[in-house]
CSV table of C-alpha atoms in Angstrom, one decimal:
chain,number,residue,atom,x,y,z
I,1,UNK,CA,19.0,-25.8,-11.6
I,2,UNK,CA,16.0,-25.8,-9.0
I,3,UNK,CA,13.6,-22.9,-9.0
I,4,UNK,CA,13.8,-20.4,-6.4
I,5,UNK,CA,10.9,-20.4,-3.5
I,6,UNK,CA,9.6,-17.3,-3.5
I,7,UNK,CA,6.8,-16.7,-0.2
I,8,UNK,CA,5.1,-14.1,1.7
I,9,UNK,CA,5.5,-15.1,5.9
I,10,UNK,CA,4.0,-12.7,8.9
I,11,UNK,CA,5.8,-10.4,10.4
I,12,UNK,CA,5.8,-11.0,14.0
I,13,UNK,CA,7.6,-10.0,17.2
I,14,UNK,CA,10.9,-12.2,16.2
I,15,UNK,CA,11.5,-10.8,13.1
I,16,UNK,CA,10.4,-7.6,13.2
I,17,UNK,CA,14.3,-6.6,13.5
I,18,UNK,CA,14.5,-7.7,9.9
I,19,UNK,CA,11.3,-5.9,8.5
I,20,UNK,CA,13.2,-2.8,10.5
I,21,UNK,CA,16.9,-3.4,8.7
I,22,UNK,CA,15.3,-3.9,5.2
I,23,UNK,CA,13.4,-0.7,5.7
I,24,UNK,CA,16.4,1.5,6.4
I,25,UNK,CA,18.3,-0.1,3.5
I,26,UNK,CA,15.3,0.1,0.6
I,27,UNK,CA,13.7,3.3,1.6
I,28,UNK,CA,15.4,7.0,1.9
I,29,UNK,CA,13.1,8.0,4.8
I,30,UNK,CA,13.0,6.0,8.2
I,31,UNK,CA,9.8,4.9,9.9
I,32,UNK,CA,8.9,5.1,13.9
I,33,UNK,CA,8.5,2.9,16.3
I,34,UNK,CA,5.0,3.3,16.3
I,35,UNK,CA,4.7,2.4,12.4
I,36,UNK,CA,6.3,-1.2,13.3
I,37,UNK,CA,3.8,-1.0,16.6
I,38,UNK,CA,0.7,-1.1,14.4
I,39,UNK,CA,2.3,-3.4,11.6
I,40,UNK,CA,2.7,-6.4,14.4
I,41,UNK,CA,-1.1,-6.1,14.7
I,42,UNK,CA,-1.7,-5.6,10.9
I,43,UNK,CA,-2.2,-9.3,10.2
I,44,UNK,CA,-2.8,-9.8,6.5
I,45,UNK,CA,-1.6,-6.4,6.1
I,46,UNK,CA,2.3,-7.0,6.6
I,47,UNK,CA,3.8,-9.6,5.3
I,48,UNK,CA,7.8,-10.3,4.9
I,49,UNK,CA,8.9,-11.8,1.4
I,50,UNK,CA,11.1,-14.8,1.3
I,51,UNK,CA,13.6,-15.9,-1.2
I,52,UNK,CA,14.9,-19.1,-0.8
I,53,UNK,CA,14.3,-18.4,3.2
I,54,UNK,CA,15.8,-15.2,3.0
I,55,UNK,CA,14.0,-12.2,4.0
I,56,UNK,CA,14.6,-10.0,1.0
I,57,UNK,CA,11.1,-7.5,1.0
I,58,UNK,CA,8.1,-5.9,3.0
I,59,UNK,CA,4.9,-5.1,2.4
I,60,UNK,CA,2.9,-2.9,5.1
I,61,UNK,CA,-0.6,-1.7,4.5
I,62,UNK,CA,-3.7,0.2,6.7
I,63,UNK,CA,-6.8,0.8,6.2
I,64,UNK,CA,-7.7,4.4,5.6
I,65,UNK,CA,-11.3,5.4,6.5
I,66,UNK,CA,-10.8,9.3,5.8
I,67,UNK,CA,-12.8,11.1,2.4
I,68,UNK,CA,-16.2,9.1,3.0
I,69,UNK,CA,-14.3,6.2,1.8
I,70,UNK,CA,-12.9,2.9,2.6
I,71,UNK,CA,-9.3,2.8,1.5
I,72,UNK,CA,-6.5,0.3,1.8
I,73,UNK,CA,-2.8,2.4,2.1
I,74,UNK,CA,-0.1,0.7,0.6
I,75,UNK,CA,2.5,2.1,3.7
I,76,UNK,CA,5.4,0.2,2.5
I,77,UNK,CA,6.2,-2.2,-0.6
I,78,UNK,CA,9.8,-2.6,-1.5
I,79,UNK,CA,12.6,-5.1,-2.2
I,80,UNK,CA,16.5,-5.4,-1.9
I,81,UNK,CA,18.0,-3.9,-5.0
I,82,UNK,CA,19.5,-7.6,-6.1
I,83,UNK,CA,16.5,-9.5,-5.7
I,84,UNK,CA,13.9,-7.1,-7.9
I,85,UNK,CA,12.6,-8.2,-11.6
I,86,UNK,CA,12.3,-11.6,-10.1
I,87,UNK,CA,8.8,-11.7,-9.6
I,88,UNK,CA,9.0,-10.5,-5.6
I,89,UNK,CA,7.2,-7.4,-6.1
I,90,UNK,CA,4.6,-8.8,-7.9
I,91,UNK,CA,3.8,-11.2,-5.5
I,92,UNK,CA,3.2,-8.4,-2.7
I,93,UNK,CA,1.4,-6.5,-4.7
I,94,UNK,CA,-1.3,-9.7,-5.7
I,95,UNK,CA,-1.3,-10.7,-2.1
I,96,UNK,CA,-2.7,-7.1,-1.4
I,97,UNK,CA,-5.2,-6.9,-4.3
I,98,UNK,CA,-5.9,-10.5,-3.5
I,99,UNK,CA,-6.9,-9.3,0.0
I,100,UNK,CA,-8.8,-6.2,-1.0
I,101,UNK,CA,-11.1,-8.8,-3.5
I,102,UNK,CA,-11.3,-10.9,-0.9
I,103,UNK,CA,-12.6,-8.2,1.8
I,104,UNK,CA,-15.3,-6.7,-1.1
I,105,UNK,CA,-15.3,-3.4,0.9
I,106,UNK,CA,-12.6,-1.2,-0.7
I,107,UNK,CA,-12.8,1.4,-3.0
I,108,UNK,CA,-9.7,1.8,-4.0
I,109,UNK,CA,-6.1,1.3,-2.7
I,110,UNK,CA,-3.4,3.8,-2.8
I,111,UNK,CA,-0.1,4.8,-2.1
I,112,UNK,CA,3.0,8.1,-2.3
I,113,UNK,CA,5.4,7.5,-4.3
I,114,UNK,CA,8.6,9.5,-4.7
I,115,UNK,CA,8.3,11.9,-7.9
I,116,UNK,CA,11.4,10.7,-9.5
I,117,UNK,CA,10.9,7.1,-9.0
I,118,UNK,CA,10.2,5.8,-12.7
I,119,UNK,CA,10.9,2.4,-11.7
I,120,UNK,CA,8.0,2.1,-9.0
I,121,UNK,CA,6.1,4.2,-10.7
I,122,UNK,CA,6.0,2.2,-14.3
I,123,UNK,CA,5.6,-1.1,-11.7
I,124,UNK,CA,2.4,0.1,-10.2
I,125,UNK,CA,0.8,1.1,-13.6
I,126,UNK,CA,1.4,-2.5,-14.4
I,127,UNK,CA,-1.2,-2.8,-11.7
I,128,UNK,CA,-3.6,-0.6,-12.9
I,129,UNK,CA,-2.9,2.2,-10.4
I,130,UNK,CA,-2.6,5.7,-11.7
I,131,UNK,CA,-1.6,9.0,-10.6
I,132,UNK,CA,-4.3,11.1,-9.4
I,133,UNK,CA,-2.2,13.9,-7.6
I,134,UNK,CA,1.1,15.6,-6.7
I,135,UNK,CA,2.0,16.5,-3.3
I,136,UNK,CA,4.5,19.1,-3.0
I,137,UNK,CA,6.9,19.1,0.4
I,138,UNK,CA,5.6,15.2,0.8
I,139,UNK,CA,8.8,14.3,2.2
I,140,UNK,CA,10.5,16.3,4.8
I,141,UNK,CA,14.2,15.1,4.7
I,142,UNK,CA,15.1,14.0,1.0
I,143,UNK,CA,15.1,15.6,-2.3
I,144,UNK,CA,12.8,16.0,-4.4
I,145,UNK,CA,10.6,16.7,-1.4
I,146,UNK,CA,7.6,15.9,-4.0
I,147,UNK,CA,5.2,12.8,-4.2
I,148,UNK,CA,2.8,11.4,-6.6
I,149,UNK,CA,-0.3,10.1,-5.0
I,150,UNK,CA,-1.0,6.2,-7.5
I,151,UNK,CA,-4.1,4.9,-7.0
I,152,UNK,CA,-5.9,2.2,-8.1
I,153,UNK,CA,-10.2,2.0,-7.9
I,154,UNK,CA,-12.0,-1.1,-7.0
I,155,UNK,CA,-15.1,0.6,-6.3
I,156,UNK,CA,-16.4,3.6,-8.2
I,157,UNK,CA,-18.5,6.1,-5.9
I,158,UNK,CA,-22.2,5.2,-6.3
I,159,UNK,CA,-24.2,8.6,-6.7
I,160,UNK,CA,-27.3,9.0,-4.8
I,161,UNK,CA,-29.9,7.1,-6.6
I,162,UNK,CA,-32.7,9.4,-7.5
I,163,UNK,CA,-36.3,9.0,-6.5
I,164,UNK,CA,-39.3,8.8,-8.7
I,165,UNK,CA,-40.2,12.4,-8.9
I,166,UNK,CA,-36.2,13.2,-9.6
I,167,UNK,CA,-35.3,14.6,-6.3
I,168,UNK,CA,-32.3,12.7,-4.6
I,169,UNK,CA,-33.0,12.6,-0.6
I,170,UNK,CA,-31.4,13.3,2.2
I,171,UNK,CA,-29.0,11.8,4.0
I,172,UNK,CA,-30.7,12.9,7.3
I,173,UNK,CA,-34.5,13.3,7.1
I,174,UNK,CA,-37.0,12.8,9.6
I,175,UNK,CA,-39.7,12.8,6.9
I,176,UNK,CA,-40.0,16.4,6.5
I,177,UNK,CA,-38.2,18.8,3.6
């Protein structure tokens, strides 16, 4: 028997349909047309995955600049019921951390993912990621309305390195205290 291909392709205005149709079948909230807008110009960011030349996943990041930090948002990141535990997944989520090692300016990458979901949740751990918070009301039209934030650091936050005499300056100064 020969081995499956498994590849990541860019999503681009002539299959964007697909990326749209696999969306409303993996995920139980649907997306605007200004989320596929911005994922035509996400380069790197979105890619389709491929088995054996069939489009059978998504994966649809951004860059998240908010909290003093540089963040990459895991968007999107699923697969067609039939085609998971075959490695699919896992290949997304190394093209992303691939790409975040690659940039060297990230300090961590995160995600939401629906309270109940064991299954992604358990996948990401296997990652490294880790839940860091809760959001209550998350999601507006499906039950449980709840989502855990998972995150995974690259980068821990440097504190201010003190001076000399102990003090830790400014981040404006114009010489004078």
């Amino acid at each position: 028997m020969t081995r499956a291909k498994i590849e990541l392709g860019d999503v681009t205005p002539h299959n964007i349909k697909q990326l749209k149709k696999l969306n409303t079948v993996v995920f139980p909230v649907s997306y605007n047309d200004k989320f596929y807008k911005d994922v035509l110009e996400a380069g790197e960011l979105a890619k389709l995955a491929y088995y054996n030349d069939i489009v059978v996943g998504a994966v649809c990041c951004r860059i998240d600049t908010s909290e003093n930090s540089r963040r990459l948002y895991i968007m999107t990141l699923g697969c067609l019921y039939p085609y998971r535990r075959l490695g699919i997944g896992t290949l997304m989520v190394e093209h992303v951390l691939k790409y975040v090692e690659q940039d060297g300016n990230f300090d961590s990458i995160f995600l939401h993912v629906q309270v109940n979901n064991e299954g992604a949740i358990d996948f990401y751990k296997k990652f490294g990621f880790e839940i860091v918070e809760t959001k209550e009301h998350y999601y507006k039209r499906i039950e449980p309305a709840d989502a855990h934030v998972l995150q995974k650091t690259i980068r821990a936050p440097q504190p201010p390195i003190p001076l000399l005499n102990g003090s830790v300056p400014h981040a404006k100064t114009n010489g004078h205290d």
